[in-house]
Short mmCIF file of C-alpha atoms in Angstrom, two decimals:
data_model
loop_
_atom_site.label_atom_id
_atom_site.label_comp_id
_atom_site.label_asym_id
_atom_site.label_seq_id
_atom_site.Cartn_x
_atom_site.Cartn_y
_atom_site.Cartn_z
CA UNK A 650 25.82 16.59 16.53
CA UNK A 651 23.21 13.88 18.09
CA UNK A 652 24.50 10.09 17.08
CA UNK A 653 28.00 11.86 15.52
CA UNK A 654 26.03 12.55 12.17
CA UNK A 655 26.21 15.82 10.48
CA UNK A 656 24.60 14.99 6.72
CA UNK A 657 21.65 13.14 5.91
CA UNK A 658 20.52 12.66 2.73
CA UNK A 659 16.84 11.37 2.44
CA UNK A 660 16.20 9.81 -1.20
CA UNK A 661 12.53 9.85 -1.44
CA UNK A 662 9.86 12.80 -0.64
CA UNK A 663 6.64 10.70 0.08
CA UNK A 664 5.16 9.98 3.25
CA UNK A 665 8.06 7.57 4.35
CA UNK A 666 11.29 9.98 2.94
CA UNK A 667 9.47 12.97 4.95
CA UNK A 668 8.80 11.41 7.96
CA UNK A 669 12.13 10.12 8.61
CA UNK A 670 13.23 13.99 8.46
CA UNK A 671 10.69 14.55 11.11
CA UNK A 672 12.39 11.57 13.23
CA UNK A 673 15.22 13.20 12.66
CA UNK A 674 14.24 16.63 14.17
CA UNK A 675 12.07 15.45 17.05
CA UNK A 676 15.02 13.49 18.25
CA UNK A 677 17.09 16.42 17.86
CA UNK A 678 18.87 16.10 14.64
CA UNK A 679 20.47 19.37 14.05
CA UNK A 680 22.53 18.30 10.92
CA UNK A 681 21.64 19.05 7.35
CA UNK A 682 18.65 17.20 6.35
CA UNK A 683 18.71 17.05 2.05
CA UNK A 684 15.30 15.66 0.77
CA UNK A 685 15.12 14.39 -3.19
CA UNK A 686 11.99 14.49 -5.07
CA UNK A 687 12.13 12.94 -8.20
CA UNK A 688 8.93 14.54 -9.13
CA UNK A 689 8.12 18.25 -9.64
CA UNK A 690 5.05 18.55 -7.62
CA UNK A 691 4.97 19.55 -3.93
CA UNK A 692 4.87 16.21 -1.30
CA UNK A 693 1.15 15.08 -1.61
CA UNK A 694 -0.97 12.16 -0.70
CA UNK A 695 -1.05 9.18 -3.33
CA UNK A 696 -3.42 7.12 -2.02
CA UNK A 697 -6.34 10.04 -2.13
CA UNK A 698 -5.85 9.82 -6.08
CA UNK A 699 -7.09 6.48 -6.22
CA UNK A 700 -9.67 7.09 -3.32
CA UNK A 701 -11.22 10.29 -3.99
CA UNK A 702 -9.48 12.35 -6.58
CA UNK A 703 -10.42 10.30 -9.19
CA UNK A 704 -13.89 10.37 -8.72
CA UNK A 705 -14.15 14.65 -7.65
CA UNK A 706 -16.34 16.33 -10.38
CA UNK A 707 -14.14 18.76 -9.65
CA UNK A 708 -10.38 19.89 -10.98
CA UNK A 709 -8.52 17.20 -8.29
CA UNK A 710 -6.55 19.32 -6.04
CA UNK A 711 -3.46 16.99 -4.28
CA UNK A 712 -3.40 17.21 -0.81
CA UNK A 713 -0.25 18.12 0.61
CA UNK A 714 1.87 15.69 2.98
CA UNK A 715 3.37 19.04 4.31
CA UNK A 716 2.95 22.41 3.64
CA UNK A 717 6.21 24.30 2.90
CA UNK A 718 6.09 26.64 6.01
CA UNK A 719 6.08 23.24 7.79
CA UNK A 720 9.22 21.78 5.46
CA UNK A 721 10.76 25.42 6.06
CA UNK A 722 10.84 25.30 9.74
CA UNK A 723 11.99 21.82 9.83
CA UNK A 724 15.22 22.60 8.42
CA UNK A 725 14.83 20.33 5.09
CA UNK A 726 16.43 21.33 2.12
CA UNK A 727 13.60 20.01 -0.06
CA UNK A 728 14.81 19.27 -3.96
CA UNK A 729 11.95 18.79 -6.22
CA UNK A 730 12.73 17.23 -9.40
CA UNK A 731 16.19 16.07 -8.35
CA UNK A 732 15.74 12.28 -8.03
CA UNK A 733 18.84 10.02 -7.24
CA UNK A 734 21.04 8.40 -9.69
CA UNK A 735 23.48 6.72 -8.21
CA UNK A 736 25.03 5.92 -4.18
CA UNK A 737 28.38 5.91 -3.89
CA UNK A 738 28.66 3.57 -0.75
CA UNK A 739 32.97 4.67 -0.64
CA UNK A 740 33.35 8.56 -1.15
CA UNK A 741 29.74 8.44 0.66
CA UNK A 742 28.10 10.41 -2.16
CA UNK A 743 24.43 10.50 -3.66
CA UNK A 744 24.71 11.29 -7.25
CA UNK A 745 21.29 12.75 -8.67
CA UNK A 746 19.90 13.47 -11.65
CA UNK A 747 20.98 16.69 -12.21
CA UNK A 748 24.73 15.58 -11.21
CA UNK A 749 25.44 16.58 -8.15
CA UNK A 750 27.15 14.45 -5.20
CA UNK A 751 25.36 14.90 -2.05
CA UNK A 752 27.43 14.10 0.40
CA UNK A 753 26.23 12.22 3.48
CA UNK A 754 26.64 10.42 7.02
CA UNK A 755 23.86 8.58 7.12
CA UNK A 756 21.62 8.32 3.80
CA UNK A 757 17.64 6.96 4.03
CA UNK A 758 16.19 5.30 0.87
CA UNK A 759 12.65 5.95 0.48
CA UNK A 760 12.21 6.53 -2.92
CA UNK A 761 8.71 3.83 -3.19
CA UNK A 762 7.87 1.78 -6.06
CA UNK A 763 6.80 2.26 -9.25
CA UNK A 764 3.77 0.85 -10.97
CA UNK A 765 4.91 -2.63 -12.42
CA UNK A 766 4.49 -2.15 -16.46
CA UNK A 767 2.66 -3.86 -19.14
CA UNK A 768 3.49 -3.10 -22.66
CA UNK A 769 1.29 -3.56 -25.91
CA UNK A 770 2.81 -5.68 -28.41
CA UNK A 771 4.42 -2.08 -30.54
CA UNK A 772 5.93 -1.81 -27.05
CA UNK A 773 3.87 1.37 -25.80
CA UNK A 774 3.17 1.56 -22.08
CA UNK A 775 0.08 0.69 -21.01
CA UNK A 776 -1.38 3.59 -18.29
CA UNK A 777 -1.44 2.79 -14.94
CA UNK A 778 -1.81 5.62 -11.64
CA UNK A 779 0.89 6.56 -9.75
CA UNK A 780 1.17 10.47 -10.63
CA UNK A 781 -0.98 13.93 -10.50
CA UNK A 782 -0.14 12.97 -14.42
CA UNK A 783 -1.44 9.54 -14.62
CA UNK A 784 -4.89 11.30 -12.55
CA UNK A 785 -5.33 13.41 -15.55
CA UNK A 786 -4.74 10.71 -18.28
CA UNK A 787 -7.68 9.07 -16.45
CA UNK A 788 -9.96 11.59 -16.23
CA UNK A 789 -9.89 12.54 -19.70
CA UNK A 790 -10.28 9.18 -20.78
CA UNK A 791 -13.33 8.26 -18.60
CA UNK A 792 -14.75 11.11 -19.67
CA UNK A 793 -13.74 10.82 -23.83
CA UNK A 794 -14.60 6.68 -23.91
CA UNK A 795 -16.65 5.98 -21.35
CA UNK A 796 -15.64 2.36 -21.07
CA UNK A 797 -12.34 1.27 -19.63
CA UNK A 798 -11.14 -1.84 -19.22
CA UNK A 799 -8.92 -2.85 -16.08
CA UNK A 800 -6.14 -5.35 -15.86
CA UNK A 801 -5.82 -6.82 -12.43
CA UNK A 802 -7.72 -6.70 -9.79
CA UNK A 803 -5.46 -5.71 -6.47
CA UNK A 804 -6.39 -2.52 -4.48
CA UNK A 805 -5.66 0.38 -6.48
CA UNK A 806 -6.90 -1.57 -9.13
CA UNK A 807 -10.49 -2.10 -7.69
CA UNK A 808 -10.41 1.57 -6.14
CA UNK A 809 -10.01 2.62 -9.41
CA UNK A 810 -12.53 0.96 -10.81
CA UNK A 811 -14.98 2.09 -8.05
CA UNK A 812 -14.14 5.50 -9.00
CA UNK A 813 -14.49 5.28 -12.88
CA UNK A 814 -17.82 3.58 -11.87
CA UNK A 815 -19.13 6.41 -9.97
CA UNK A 816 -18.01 8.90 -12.85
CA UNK A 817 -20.81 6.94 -15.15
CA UNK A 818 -17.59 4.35 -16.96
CA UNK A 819 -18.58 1.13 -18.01
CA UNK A 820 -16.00 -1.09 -16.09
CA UNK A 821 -14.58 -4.28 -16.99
CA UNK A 822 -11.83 -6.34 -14.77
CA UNK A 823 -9.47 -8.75 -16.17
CA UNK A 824 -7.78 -10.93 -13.75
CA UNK A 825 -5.69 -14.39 -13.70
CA UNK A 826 -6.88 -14.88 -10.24
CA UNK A 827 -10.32 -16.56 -9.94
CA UNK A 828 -11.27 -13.78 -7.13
CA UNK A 829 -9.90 -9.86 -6.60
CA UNK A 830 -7.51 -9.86 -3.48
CA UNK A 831 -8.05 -13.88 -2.62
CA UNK A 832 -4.76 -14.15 -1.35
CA UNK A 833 -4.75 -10.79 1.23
CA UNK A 834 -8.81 -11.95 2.24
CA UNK A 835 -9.36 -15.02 1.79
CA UNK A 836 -11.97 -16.68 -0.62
CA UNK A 837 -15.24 -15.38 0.97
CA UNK A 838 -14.51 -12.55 1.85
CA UNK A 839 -13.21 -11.36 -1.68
CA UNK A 840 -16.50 -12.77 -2.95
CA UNK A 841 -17.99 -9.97 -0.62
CA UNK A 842 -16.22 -7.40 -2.73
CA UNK A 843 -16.58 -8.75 -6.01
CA UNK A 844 -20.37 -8.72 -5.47
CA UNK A 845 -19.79 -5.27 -4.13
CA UNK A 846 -18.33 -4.25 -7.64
CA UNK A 847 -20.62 -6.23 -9.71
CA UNK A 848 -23.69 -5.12 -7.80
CA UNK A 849 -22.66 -1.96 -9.43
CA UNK A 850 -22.17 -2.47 -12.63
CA UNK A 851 -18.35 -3.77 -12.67
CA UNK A 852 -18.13 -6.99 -15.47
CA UNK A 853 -15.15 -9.68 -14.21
CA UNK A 854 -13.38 -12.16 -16.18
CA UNK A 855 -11.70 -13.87 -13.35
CA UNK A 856 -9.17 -17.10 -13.81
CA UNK A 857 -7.87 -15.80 -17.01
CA UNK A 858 -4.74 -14.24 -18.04
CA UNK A 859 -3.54 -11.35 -20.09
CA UNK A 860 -1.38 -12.62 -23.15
CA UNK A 861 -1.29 -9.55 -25.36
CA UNK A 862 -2.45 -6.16 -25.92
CA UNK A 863 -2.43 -4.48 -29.40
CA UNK A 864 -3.78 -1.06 -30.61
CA UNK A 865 -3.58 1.73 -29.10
CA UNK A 866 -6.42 4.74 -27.01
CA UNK A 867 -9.82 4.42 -28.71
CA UNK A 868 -9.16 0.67 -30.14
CA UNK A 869 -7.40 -1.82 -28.24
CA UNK A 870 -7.82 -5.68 -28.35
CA UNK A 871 -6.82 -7.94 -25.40
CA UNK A 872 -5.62 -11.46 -26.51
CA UNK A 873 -6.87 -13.76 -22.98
CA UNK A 874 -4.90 -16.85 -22.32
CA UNK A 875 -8.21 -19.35 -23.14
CA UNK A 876 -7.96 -17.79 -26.51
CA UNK A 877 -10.86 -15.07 -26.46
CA UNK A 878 -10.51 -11.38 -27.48
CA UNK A 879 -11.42 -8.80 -25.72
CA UNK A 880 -12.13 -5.22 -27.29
CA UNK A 881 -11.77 -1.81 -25.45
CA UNK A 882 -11.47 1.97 -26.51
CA UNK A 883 -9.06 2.37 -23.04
CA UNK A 884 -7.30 0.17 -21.47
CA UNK A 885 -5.47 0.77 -17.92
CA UNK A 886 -3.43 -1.39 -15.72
CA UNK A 887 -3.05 -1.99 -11.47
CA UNK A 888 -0.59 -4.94 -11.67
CA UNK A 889 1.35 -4.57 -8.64
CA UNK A 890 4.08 -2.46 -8.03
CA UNK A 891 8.15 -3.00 -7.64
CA UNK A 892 10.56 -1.23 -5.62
CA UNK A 893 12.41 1.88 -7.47
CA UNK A 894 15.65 0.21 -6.72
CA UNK A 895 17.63 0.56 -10.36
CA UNK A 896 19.66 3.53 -9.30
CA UNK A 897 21.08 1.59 -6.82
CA UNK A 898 22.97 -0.82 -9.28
CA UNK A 899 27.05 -1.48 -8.72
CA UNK A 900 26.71 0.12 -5.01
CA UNK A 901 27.11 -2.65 -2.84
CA UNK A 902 23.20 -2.00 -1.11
CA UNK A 903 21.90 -5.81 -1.34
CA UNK A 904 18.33 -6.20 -3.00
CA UNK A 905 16.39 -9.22 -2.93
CA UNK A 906 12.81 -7.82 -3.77
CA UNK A 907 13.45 -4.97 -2.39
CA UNK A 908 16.19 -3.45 0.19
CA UNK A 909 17.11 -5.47 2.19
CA UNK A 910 17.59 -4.20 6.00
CA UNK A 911 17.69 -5.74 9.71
CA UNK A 912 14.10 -4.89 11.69
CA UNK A 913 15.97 -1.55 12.96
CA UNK A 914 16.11 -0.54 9.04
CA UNK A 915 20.07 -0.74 8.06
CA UNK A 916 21.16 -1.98 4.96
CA UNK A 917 24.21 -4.32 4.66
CA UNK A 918 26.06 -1.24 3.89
CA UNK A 919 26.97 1.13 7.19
CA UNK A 920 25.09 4.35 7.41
CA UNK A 921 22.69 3.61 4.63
CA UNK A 922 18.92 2.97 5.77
CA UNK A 923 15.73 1.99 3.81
CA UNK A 924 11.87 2.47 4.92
CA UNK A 925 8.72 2.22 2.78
CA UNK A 926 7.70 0.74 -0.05
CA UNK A 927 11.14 -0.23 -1.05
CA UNK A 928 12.18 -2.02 2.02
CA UNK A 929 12.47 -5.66 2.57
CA UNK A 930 12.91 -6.28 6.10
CA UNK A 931 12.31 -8.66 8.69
CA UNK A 932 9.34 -7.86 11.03
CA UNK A 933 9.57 -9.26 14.36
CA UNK A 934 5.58 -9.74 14.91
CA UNK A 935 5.18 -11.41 11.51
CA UNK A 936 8.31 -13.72 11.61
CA UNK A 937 9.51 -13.17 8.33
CA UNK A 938 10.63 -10.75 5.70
CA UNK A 939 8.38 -8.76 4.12
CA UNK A 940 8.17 -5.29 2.08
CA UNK A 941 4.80 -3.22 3.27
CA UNK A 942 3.36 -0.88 0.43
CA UNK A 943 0.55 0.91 2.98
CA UNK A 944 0.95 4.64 3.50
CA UNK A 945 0.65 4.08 7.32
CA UNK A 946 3.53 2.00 7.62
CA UNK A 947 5.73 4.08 5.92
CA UNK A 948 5.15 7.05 8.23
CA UNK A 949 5.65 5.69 10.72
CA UNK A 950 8.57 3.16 9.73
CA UNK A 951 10.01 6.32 8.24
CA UNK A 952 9.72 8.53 11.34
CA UNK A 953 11.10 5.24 13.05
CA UNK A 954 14.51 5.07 11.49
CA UNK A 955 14.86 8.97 11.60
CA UNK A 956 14.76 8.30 15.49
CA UNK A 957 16.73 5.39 15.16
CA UNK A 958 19.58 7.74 13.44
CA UNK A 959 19.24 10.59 14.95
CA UNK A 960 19.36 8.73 18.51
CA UNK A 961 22.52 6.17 17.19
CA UNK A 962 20.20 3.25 18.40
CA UNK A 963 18.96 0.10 16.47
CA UNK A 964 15.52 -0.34 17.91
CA UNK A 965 13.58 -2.97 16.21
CA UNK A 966 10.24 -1.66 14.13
CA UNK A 967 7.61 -3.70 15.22
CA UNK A 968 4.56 -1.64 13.93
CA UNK A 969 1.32 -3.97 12.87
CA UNK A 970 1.01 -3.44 9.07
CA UNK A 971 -2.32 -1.54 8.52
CA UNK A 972 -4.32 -0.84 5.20
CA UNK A 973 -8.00 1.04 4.36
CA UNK A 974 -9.60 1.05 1.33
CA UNK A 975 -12.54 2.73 0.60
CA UNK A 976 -14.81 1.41 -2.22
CA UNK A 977 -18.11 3.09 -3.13
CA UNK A 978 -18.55 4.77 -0.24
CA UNK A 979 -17.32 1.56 1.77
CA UNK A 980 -14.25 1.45 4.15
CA UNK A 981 -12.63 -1.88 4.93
CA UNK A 982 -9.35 -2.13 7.25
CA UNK A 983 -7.01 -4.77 8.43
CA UNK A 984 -4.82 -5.01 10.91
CA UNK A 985 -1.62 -7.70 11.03
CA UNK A 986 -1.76 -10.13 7.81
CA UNK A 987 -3.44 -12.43 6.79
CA UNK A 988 -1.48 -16.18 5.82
CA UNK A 989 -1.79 -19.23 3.43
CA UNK A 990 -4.06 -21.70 5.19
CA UNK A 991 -5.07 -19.02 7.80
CA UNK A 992 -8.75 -20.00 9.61
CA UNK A 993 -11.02 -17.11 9.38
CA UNK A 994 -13.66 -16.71 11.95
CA UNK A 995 -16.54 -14.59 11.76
CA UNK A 996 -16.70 -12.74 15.46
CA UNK A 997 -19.14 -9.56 14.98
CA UNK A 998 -21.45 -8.90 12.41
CA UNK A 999 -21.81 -10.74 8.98
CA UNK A 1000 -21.83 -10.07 5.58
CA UNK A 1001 -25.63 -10.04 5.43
CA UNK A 1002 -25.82 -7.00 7.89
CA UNK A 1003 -22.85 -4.69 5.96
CA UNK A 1004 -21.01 -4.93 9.22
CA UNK A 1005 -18.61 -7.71 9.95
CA UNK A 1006 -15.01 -7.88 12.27
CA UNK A 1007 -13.30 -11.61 10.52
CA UNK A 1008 -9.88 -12.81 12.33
CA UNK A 1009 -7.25 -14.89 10.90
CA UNK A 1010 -5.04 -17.09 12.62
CA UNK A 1011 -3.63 -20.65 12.68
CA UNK A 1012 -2.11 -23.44 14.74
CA UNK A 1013 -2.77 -21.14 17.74
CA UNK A 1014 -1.20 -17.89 15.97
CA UNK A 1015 -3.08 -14.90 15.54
CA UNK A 1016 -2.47 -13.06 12.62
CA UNK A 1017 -5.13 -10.28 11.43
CA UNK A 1018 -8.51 -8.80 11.84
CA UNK A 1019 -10.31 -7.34 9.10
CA UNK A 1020 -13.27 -5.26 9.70
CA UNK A 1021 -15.87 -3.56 7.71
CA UNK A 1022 -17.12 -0.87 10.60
CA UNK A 1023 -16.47 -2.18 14.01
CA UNK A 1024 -13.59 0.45 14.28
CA UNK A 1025 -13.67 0.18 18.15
CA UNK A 1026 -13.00 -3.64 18.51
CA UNK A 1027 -10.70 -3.56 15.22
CA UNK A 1028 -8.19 -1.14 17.77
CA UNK A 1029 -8.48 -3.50 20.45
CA UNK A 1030 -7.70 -6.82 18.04
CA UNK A 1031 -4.82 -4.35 16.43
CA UNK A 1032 -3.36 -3.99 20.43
CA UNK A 1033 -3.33 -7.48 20.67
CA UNK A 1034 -1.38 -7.97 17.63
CA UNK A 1035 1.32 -5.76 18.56
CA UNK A 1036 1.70 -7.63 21.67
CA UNK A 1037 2.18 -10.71 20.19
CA UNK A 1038 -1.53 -11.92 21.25
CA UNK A 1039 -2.04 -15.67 20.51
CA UNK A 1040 -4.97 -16.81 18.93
CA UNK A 1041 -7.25 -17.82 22.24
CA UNK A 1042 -6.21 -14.34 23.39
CA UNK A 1043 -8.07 -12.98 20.48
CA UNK A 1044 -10.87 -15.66 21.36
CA UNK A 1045 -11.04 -14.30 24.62
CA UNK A 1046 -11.35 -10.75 23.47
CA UNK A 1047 -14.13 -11.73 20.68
CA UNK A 1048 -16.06 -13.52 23.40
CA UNK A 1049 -15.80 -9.89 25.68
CA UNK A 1050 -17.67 -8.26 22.94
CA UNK A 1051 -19.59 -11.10 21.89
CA UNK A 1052 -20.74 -13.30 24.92
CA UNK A 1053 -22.59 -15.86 22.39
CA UNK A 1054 -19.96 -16.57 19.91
CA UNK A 1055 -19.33 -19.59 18.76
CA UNK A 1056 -15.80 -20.19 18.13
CA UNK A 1057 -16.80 -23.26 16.27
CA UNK A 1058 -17.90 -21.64 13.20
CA UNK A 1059 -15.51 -20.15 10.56
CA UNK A 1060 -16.47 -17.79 7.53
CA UNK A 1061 -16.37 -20.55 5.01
CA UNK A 1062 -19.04 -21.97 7.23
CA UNK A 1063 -21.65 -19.21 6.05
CA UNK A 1064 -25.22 -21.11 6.38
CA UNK A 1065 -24.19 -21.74 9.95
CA UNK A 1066 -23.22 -19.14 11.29
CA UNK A 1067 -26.37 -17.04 10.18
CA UNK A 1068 -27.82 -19.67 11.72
CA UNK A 1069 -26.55 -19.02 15.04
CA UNK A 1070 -26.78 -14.98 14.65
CA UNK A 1071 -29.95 -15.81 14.16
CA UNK A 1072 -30.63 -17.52 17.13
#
């Protein structure tokens, strides 16, 4: 058996629980592979729920993150429904659900996050979207009310909102922070996409905090922290999201928001792994320890540790974190990360012309490029990242596609620097 491994048991059958299986084959893994789905649907895509599903006039059909001839070939015993309820880090068991001990060699956690919950003051859960479930609460409830009111105002949140907009809902977006996604963009740039939402209809009460909710679907009032009511017939929320990491209690796996692992993906317990969502590791390009909740990292930090495994090797991850969102019709991406006290600069486009490629770096670090279009040079900036490229490399590379910049100007800078596009 490659890497002395016989059993592995994958907890988790999203994108990053499914491609560590296929890490596992392609390096030649020809062990038992046991997959656990807590839910009862077939693998799909999340993110398309927010993005388009939402929105279809049509009954939503999930896409599929494999189709079961392609699960079938791969070898994966697939268990739908069966999500895990305990790791037993001694006997080297998985307890699920429906209790059964798994047994295992090597075991990858990749069982995601969960939406983070608010409650009304009788304690009911507030609806959020996460599930094929949640989609259908939604629906129904855009079309019943036809006003919705949003609480926060992060990604999922705002594609959310884009989508209820689109399906004729009156929109409202509460939100302690004085701008949607300030700290990932930076101030001007999340100015671009609140005017983006409120050019279509989208209200915003920014700087303001939640401090209760009472009632219930049809009649709900939201107590804000300056003291002001707010009333809605639905009320939904996109308040960040926490790794699923309860099951995990008494076994010995550390967690410090999230699970924590090395940049090769091994917990502080031998043989068990973690990718995804629910990770916490340290990233050699960014320096520190984070825990990535984008779909592309977690295939391919998924397929990374099922290599890793399947090989016996600890090979650092060193993928640049990566996120799209689409918005009315609108796709933004970013490669790398943006930082506290990052400079922005402005090197294609603007926000005048729809099309714009902003970096982000400081004290001679390079850090991210965000791009709305400009998909060509946004590949080249995301090569440079995962090289380590220092902040006058990315200069140097701006000033290849753009002989005239002026490296001068930053984005908080905006008079001047139409100014100079200008001339």
């Amino acid at each position: 058996m490659t890497g002395g491994f016989e059993r592995v048991v994958v907890v988790g059958a999203s994108a990053a629980g499914l491609s560590a299986a296929d890490g596992l084959r392609e390096a030649g893994f020809t062990g038992s592979i046991t997959v656990l789905g807590a839910e009862l649907h077939q693998p799909y895509d999340r993110p398309t729920m927010s993005k388009a599903l939402l929105v279809a006039e049509e009954d939503p059909q999930l896409l599929e993150l494999r189709s079961p001839e392609r699960i079938e070939a791969n070898r994966v015993d697939l268990r739908l429904g069966h999500a895990a309820a305990g790791l037993d880090v001694d006997r080297r068991y998985v307890v699920t659900t429906y209790g059964e001990a798994l047994p295992w060699d090597a075991v990858v956690i990749a069982c995601g996050s969960r939406p983070r919950e608010m409650r009304t003051l009788a304690g009911e859960v507030l609806p959020a979207l996460r599930t094929p479930e949640d989609l259908r609460v939604l629906r129904e409830a855009a079309a019943r009310y036809g006003e919705m009111t949003l609480i926060g105002s992060g990604f999922i949140g705002l594609e959310v909102a884009a989508a209820l907009v689109a399906r004729g809902v009156t929109v409202t977006v509460l939100d302690a922070l004085p701008l949607p996604l300030e700290p990932v963009l930076g101030p001007e740039l999340a100015t671009h996409l609140r005017d983006l939402h409120t050019a279509r209809g989208v209200r915003f009460r920014s700087a303001v905090a939640v401090a209760s909710v009472t009632g219930q679907p049809g009649a709900y009032e939201v107590r804000l922290t300056d003291g002001s009511v707010h009333r809605a017939p639905f009320v939904l929320t996109g308040i960040g999201a926490e790794p699923a990491v309860d099951w995990l209690a008494g076994s010995g796996v550390e967690v410090t928001g999230g699970i924590v692992t090395d940049a090769a993906g091994r917990t502080n317990v031998p043989g068990v792994w973690a990718a995804g969502d629910v990770a916490a590791f340290h990233h050699p390009l960014l320096g520190q320890r984070v825990r990535v909740e984008h779909w592309t990292h977690a295939v391919e930090q998924g397929r990374h540790i099922g290599l890793n495994i399947a090989r016996g090797e600890t090979t650092p991850y060193q993928g640049v974190p990566y996120f799209w969102t689409d918005q009315y019709g609108v796709r933004f991406q970013c490669y790398g990360r943006r930082r506290a006290g990052d400079r922005s600069l402005f090197v294609e486009g603007s926000l005048d012309t729809g099309e714009f490629l902003v970096l982000f770096g400081h004290a001679g670090e390079f850090h991210a490029a965000f791009a709305r279009g400009r998909v060509r040079s946004l590949r080249d900036y995301r090569k440079l990242l995962a090289r380590g490229g220092t902040w006058n490399e990315a200069l140097a590379l701006a000033r290849t596609n753009n002989p005239d910049l002026d490296t001068t100007l930053s984005c908080t800078n905006r008079k001047e620097r139409t100014t100079h596009e200008a001339a």
